[in-house]
Short mmCIF file of C-alpha atoms in Angstrom, two decimals:
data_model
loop_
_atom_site.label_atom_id
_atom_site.label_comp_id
_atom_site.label_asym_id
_atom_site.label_seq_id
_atom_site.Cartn_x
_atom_site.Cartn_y
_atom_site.Cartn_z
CA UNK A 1 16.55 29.47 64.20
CA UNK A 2 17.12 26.57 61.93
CA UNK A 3 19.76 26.83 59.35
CA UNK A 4 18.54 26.69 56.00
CA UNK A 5 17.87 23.20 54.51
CA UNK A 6 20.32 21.75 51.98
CA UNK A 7 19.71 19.78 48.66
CA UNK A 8 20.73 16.40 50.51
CA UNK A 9 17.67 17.30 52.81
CA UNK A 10 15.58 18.06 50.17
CA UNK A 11 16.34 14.75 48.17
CA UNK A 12 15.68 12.98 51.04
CA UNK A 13 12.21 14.19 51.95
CA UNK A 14 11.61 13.68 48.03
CA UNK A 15 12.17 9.99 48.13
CA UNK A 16 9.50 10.07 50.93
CA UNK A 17 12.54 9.16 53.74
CA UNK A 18 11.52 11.78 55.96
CA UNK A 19 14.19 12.66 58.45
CA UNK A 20 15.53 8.96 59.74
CA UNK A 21 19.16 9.14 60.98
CA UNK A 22 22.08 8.41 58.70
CA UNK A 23 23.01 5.09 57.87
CA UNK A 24 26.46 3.70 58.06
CA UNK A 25 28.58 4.20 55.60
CA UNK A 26 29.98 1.31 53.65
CA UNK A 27 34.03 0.63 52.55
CA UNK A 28 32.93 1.37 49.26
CA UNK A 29 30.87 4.69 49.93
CA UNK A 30 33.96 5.80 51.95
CA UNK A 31 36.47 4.91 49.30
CA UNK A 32 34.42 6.77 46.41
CA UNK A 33 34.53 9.67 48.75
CA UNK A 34 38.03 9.69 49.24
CA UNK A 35 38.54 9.59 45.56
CA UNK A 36 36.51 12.62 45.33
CA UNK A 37 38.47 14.58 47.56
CA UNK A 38 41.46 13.62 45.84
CA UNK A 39 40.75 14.81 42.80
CA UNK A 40 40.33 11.81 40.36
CA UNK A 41 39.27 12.33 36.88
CA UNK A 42 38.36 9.85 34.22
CA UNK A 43 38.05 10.13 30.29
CA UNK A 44 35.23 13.04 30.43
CA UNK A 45 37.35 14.41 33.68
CA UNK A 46 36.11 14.35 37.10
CA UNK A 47 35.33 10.88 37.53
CA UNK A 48 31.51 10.50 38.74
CA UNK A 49 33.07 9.57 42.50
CA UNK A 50 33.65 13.47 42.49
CA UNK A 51 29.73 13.81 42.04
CA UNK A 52 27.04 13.68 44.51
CA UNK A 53 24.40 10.91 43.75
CA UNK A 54 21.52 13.76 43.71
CA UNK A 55 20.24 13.43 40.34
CA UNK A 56 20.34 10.00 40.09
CA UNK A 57 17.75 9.57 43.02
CA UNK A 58 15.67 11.92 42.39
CA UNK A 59 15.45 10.97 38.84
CA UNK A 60 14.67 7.40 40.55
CA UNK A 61 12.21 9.10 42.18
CA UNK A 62 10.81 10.50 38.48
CA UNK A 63 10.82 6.97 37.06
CA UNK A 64 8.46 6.04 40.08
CA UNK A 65 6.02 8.61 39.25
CA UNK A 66 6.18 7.88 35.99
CA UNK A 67 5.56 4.34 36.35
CA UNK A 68 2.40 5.21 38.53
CA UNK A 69 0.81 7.32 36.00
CA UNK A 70 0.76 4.51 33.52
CA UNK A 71 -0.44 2.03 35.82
CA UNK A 72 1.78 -0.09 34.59
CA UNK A 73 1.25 -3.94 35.87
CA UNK A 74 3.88 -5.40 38.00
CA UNK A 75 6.42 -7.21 35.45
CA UNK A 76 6.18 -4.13 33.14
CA UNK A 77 7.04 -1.61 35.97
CA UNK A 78 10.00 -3.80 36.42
CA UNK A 79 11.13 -3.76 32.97
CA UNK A 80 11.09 -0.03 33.24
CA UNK A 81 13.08 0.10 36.48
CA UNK A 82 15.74 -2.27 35.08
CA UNK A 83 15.75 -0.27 32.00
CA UNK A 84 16.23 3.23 33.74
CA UNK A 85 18.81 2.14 35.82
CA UNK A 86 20.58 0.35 32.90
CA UNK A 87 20.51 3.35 31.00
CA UNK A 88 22.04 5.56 33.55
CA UNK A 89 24.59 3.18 34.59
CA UNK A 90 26.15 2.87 30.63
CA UNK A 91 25.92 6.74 30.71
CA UNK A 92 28.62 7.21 33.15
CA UNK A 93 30.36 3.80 33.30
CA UNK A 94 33.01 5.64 31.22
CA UNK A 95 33.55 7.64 34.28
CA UNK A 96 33.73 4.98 36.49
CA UNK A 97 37.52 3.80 36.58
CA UNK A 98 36.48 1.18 38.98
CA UNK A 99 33.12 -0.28 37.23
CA UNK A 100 32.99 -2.09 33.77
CA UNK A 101 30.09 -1.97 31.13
CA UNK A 102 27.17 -4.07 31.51
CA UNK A 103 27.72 -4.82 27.69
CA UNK A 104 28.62 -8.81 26.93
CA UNK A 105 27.08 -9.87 30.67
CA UNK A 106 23.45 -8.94 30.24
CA UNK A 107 21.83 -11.46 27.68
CA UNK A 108 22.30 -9.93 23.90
CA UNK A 109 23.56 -6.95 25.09
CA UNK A 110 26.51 -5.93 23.20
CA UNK A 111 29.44 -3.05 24.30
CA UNK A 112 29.27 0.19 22.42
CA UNK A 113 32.48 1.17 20.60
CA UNK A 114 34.36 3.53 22.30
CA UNK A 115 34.32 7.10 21.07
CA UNK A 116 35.94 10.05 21.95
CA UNK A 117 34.59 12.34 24.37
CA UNK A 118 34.22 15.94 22.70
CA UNK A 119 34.39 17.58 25.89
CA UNK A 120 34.36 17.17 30.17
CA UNK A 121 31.66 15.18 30.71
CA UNK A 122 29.05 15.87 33.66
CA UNK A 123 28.27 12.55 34.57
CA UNK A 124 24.74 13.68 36.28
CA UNK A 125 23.61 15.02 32.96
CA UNK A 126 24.68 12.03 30.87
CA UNK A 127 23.05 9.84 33.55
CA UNK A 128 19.92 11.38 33.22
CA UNK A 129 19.59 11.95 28.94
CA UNK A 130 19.94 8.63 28.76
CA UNK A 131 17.47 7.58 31.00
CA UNK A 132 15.17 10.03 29.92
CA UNK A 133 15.64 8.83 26.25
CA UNK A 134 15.17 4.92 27.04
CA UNK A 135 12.13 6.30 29.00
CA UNK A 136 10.56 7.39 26.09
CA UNK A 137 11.59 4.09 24.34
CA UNK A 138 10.32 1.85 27.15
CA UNK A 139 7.04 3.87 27.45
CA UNK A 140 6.16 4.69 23.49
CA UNK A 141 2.52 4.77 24.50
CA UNK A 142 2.54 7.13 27.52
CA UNK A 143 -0.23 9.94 27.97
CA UNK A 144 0.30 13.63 27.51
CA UNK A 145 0.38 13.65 30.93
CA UNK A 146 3.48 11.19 31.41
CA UNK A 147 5.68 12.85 28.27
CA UNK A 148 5.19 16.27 30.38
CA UNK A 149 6.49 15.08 33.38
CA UNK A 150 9.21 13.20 31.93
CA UNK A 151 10.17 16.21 29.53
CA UNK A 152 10.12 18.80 32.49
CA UNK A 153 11.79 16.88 34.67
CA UNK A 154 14.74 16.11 32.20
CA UNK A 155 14.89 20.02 31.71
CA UNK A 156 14.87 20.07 34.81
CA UNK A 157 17.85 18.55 35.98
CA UNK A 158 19.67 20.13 33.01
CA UNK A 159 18.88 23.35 34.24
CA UNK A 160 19.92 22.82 38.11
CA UNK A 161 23.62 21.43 36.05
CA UNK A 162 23.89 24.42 34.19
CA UNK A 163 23.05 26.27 37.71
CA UNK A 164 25.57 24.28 39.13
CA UNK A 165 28.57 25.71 37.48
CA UNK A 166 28.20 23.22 34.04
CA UNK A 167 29.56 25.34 31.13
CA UNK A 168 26.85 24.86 28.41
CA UNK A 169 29.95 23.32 25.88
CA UNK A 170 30.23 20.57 29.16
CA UNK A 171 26.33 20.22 29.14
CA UNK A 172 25.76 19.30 25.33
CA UNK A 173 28.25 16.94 25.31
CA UNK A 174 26.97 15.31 28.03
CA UNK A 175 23.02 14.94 26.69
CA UNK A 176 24.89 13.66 23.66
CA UNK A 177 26.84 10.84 24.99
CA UNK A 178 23.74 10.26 27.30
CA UNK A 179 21.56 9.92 24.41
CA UNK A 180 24.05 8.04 22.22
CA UNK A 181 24.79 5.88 25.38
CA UNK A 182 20.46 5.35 25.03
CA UNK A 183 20.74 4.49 21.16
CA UNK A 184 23.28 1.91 21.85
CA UNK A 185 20.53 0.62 24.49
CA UNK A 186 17.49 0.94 21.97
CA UNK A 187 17.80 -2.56 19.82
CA UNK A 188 18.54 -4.21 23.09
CA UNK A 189 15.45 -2.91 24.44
CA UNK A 190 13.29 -3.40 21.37
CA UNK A 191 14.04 -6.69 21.17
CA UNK A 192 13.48 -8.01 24.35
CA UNK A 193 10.36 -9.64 23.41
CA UNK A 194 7.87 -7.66 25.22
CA UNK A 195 5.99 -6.13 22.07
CA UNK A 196 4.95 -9.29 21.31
CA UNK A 197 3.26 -9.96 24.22
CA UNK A 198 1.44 -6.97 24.22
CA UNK A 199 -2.50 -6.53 23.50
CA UNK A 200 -2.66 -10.97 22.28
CA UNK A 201 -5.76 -12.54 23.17
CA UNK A 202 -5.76 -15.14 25.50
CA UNK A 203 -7.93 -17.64 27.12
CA UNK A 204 -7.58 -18.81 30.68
CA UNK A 205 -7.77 -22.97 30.92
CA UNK A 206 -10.47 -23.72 32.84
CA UNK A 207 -10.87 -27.53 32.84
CA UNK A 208 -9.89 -28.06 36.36
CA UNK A 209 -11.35 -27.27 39.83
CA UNK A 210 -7.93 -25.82 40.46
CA UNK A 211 -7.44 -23.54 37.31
CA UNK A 212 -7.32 -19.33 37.85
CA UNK A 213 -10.34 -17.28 37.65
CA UNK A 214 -11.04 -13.68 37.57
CA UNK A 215 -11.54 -12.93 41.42
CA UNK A 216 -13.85 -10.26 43.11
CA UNK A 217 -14.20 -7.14 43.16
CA UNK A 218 -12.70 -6.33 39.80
CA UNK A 219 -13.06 -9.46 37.47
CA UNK A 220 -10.63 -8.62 35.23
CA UNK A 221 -8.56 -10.49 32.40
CA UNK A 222 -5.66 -12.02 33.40
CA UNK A 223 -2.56 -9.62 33.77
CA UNK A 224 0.61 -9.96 31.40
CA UNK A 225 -0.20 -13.88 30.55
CA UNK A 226 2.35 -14.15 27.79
CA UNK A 227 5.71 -12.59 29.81
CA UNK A 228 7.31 -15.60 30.11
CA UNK A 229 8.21 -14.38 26.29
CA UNK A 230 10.49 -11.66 27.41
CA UNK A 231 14.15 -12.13 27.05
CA UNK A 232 15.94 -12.73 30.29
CA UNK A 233 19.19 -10.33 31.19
CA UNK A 234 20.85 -12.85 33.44
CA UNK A 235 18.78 -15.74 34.00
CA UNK A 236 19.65 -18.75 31.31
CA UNK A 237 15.86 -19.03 30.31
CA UNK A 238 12.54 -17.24 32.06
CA UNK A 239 11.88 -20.39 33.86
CA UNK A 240 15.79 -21.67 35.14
CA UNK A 241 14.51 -21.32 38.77
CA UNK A 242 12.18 -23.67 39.09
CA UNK A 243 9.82 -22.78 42.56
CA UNK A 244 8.51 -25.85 44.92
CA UNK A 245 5.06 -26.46 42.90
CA UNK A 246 1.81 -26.23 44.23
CA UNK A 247 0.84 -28.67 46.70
CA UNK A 248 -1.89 -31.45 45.48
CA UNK A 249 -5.40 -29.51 45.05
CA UNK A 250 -7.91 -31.36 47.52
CA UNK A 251 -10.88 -30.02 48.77
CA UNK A 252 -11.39 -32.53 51.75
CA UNK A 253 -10.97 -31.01 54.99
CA UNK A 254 -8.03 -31.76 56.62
CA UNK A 255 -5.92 -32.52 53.37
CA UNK A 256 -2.93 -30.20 53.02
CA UNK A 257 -4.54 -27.91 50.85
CA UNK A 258 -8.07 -27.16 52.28
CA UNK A 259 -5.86 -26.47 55.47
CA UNK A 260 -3.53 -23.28 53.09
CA UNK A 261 -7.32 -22.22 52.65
CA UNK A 262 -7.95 -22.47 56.40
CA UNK A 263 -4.74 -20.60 57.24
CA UNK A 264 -6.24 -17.53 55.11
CA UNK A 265 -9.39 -17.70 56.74
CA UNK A 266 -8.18 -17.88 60.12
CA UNK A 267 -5.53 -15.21 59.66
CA UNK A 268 -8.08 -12.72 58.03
CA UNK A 269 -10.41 -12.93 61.70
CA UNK A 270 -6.87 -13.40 63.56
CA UNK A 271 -5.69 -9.68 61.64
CA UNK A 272 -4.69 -6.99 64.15
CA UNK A 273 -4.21 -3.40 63.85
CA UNK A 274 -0.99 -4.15 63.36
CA UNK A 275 -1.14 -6.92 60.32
CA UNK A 276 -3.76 -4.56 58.71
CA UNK A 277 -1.09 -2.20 58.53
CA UNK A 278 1.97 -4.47 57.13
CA UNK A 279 -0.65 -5.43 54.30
CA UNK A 280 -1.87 -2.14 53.09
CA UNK A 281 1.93 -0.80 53.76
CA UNK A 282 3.06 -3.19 51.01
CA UNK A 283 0.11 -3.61 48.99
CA UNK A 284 1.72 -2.17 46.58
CA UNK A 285 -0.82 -2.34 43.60
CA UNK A 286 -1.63 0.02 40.42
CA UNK A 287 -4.27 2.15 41.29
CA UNK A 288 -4.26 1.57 44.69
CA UNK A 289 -6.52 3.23 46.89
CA UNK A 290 -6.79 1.00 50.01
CA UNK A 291 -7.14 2.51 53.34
CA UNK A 292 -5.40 4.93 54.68
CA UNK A 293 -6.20 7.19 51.98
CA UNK A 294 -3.70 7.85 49.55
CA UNK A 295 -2.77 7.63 45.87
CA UNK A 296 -2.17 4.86 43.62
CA UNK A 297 1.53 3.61 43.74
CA UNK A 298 4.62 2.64 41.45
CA UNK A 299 4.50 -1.63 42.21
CA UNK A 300 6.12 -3.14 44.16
CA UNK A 301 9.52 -2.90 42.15
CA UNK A 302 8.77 0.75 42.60
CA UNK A 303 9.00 0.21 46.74
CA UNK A 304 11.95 -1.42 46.54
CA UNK A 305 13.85 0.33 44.40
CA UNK A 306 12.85 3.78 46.18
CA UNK A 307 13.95 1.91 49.42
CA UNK A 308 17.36 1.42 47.35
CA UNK A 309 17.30 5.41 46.94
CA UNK A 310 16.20 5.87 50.46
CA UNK A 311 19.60 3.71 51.61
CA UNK A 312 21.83 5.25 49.40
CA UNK A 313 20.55 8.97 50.28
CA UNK A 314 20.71 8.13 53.74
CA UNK A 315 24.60 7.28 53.50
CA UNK A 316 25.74 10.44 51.35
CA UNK A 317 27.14 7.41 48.55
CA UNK A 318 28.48 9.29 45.59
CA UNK A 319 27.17 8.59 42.20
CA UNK A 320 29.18 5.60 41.16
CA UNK A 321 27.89 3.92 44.08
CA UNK A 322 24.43 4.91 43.36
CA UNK A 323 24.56 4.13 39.47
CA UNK A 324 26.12 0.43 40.25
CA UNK A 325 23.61 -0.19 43.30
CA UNK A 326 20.44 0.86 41.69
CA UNK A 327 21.20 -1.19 37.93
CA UNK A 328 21.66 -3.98 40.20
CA UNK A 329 19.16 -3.82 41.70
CA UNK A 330 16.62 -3.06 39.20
CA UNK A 331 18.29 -6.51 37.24
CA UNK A 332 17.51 -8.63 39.91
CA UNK A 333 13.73 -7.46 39.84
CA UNK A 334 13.69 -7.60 36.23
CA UNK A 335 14.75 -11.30 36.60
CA UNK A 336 12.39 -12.10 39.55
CA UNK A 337 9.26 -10.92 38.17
CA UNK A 338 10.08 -12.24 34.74
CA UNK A 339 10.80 -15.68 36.39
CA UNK A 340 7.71 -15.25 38.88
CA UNK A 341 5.42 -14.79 36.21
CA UNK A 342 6.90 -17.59 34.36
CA UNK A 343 5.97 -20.34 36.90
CA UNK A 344 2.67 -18.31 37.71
CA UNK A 345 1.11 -19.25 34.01
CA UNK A 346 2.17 -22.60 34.17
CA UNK A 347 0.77 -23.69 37.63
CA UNK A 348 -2.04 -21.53 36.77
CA UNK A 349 -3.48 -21.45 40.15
CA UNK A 350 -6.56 -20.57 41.47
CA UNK A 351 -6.51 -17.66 44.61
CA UNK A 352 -6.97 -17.85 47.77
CA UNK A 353 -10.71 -15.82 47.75
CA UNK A 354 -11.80 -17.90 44.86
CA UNK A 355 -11.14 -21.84 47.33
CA UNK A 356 -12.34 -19.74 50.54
CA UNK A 357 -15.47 -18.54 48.68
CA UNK A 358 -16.43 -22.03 47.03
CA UNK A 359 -15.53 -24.83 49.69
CA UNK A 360 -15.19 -22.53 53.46
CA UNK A 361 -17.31 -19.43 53.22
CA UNK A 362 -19.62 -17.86 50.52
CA UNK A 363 -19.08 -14.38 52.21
CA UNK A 364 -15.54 -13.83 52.79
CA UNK A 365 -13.55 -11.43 51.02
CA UNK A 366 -9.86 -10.62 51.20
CA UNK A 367 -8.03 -7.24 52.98
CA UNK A 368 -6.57 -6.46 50.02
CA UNK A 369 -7.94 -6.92 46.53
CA UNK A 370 -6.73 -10.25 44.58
CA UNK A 371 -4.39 -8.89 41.90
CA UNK A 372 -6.03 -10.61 38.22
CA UNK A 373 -3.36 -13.25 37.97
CA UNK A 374 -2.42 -16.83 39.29
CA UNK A 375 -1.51 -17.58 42.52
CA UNK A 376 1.57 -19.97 42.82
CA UNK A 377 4.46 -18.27 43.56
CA UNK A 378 3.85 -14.62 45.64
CA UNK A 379 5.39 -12.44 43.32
CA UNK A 380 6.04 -9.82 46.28
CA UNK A 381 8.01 -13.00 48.16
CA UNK A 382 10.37 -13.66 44.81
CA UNK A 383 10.99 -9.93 44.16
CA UNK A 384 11.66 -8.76 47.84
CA UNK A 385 14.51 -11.85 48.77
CA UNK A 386 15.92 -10.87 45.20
CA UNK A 387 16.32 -7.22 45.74
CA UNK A 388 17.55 -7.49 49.46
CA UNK A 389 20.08 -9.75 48.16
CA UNK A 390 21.45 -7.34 45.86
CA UNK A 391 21.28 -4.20 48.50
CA UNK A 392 23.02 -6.18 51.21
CA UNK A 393 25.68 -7.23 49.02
CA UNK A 394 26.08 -3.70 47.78
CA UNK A 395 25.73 -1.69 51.18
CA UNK A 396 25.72 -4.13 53.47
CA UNK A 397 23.23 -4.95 56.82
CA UNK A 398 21.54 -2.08 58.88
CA UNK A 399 18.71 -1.12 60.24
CA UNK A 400 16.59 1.28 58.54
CA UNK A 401 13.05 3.10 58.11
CA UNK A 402 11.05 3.24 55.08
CA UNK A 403 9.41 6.42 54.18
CA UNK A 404 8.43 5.45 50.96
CA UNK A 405 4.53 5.74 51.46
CA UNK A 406 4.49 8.81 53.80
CA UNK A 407 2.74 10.60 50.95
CA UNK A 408 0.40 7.98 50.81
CA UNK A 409 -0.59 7.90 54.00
CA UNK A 410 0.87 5.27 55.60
CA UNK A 411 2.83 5.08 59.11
CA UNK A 412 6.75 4.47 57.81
CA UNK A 413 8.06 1.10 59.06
CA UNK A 414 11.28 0.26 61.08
CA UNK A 415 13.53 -3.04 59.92
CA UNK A 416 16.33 -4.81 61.03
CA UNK A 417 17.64 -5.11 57.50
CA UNK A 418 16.68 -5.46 53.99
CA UNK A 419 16.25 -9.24 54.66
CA UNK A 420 13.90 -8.46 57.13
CA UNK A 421 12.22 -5.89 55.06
CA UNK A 422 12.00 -9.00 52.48
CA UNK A 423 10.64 -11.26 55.06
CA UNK A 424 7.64 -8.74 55.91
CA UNK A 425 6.87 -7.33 52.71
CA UNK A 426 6.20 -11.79 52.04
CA UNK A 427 3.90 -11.95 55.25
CA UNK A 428 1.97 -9.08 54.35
CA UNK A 429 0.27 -11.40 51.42
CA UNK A 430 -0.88 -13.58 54.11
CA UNK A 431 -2.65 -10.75 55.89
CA UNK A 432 -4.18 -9.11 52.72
CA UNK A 433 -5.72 -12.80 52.27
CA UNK A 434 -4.36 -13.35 48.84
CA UNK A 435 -1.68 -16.17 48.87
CA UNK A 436 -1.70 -19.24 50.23
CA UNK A 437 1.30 -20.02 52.97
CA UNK A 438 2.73 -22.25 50.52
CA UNK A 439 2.54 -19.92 47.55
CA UNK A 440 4.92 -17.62 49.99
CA UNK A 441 7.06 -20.02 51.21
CA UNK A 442 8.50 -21.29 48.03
CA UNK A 443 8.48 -17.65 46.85
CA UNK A 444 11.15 -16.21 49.42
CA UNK A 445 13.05 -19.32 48.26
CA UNK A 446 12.66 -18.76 44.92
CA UNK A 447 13.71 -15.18 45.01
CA UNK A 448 16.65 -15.69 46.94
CA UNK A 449 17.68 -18.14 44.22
CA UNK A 450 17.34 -15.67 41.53
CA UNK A 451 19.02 -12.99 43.56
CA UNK A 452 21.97 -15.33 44.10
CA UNK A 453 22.13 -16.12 40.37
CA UNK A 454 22.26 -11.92 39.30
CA UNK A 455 24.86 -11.59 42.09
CA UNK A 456 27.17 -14.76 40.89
CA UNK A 457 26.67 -13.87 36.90
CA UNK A 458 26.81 -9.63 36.93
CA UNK A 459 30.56 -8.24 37.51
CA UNK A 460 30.53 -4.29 37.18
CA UNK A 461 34.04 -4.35 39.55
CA UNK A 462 37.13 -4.52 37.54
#
């Protein structure tokens, strides 16, 4: 008879990982462990080494299914992410001897003063007010449906602390600093830029044969036009990484552009079983219902941060480990979409179904629906090389399986590493038929450039 399943088990399934074998365990997953067993306390007490990185993840796993039912679009999710994991880092930085605050690195992001602690702090619990509070911050506008979740599942976790052994004194002071840690974090956030980019008018140019339109089957206004208006955390300006451009629009056959067209085409009737599956795998859209059937999902920041969670579970890393991995992480994609976008609204160009249809074939439609924004540069090839940057420098290069869309219905995939995760989740554009080669090509390179720059310019290691 099989012994009865324990929380780690349960986490796991929750972040979708199924039951894939353990991954190895890094120097610095074995050396919070060891400070665990020994005891170590910090300025709220037991440092949060001594603490399972449980609630963390699955509140990771909350933020994802939060971000899905606001169908957020792909720069916003990111924000949210970055956000999240911000907020929960700062919550328990004060209990990570190791780690320093985030404050006077990220761009206008200022240290909070220290104050005393009133009592033992559970790290878990702060972690998780404080994300819940800059959760309500990020998303003011959420449905009933959204606060509910996000209110029962903070309640939630304060309830399985108390369960745990918390005394209730413990508990309150740890909301508190959580949400005080979130107050600190709720100028910073405000004034990021973003609500001025929300709900403004704009009008696509469309004085050249190369300019963006609305593609089939939705036809819908461009997507977050005005982003490049949001404050960077890391990055000097939104635009510092500056992708290969677009190569020179021609539609004469055999010119270097009608043959990016050509490439789509082909691959589309080329498509096996196989490809088919890599595209809808990381499709990775808002509201998305491709094939197999399934549910809409949390972007593709969502993937790759729940493949972060899926790593970390995987490897039993503690929650300093956890906290420092996933704000990392969640920076880097902040910085590649915001940077992405950037160059997407200033190349402005058109998709790949919109040449194909106009110059090669009338009929031809893509795998996977055209997202409603510009083409040049892949936003799923700058935001994968970014984030696989970050998670190999933080736990280091292993093979692993993704489970994140076993819910949805898709067959979990096997990689080499994150890079190669990176590499695939770039290719799978070309199969879905909606980037050019090019527009992938000088995304991976892009990405790895921002991922580099987040790496070099955000210490949290004394």
């Amino acid at each position: 008879m099989r012994s009865p399943i324990t929380r780690r088990e349960v986490l796991v399934a929750a972040l979708g990982t199924g039951a894939a074998a353990v991954l190895p365990r890094t120097a610095s997953a074995s050396a919070a462990a060891a400070a665990a067993t020994a005891g170590g306390t910090g300025p709220g007490g037991v440092t949060a080494a001594g603490h399972a990185a449980d609630e963390a993840l699955s509140w990771l796993q909350t933020t994802y299914d939060l971000v899905l039912g606001e169908n957020l679009s792909p720069p916003a999710a990111a924000r949210t992410y970055a956000h999240t994991a911000i907020a929960m880092y700062e919550a328990a930085v004060r209990g990570m001897p190791g780690h320093r605050s985030l404050g006077g690195q990220l761009r206008d992001l200022t240290a909070p003063a220290p104050q005393p602690l009133a009592a033992l702090i559970d790290w878990p619990a702060a972690a998780v007010a404080s994300a819940a509070a800059v959760l309500r911050r990020v998303l003011p506008f959420a449905g009933v449906g959204t606060r509910t979740l996000l209110d029962t599942a903070e309640a939630a976790v304060l309830g399985r602390r108390r369960a745990a052994g918390v005394p209730q004194r413990a508990l309150d002071a740890s909301v508190a600093h959580g949400r005080s840690v979130a107050g600190h974090l709720a100028g910073w956030i405000a004034s990021d830029g973003h609500a001025g980019t929300v709900g403004r008018p704009y009008t696509a140019p469309a004085s050249e044969p190369w300019h963006w339109v609305s593609t089939p089957p939705n036809f819908r206004p461009a997507i977050e036009p005005h982003w490049a208006e949001v404050r960077p955390m890391v990055l000097t300006s939104a635009d510092e990484v500056e992708p290969e451009p677009p190569l020179p629009f021609s539609t004469e056959p055999g010119s270097d552009f009608h043959e990016q067209a050509v490439a789509v085409h082909r691959q589309s009737v080329a498509n096996t079983a196989e490809h088919r599956a890599i595209a809808r795998f990381w499709t990775d859209n808002p509201g998305s219902f491709t094939p197999p059937p399934g549910t809409p999902t949390g972007l593709p920041s969502g993937h790759w941060m729940l493949i972060a969670g899926q790593a970390l579970a995987l490897r039993g890393a503690r929650l300093d480990v956890a906290l420092d991995t996933l704000a990392v992480t969640g920076i880097a994609l902040h910085e590649a979409f915001l940077n992405c976008w950037t160059w997407k609204y200033r190349y402005h160009l058109l998709r790949p179904v919109t040449y194909v249809n106009r110059y090669l074939d009338a009929g031809w439609s893509s795998l996977v629906n055209s997202p409603q924004f510009p083409e040049h540069t892949s936003g799923h090839s700058v935001a994968s090389p970014a984030a696989a940057a970050v998670l190999t420098d933080r736990l280091g290069t292993f093979a692993f399986t993704d489970h994140s869309h076993d819910v949805r219905g898709h067959v979990p995939r096997t990689f080499a590493s994150f890079h190669d995760a990176a590499q695939e989740a770039a290719r799978s554009r070309l199969y879905g038929g909606i980037h050019f080669p090019h527009a992938i090509e000088a995304g991976l390179a892009q990405g790895e450039q921002v991922g580099a720059l987040v790496l070099q310019r955000v210490r949290t290691r004394r």
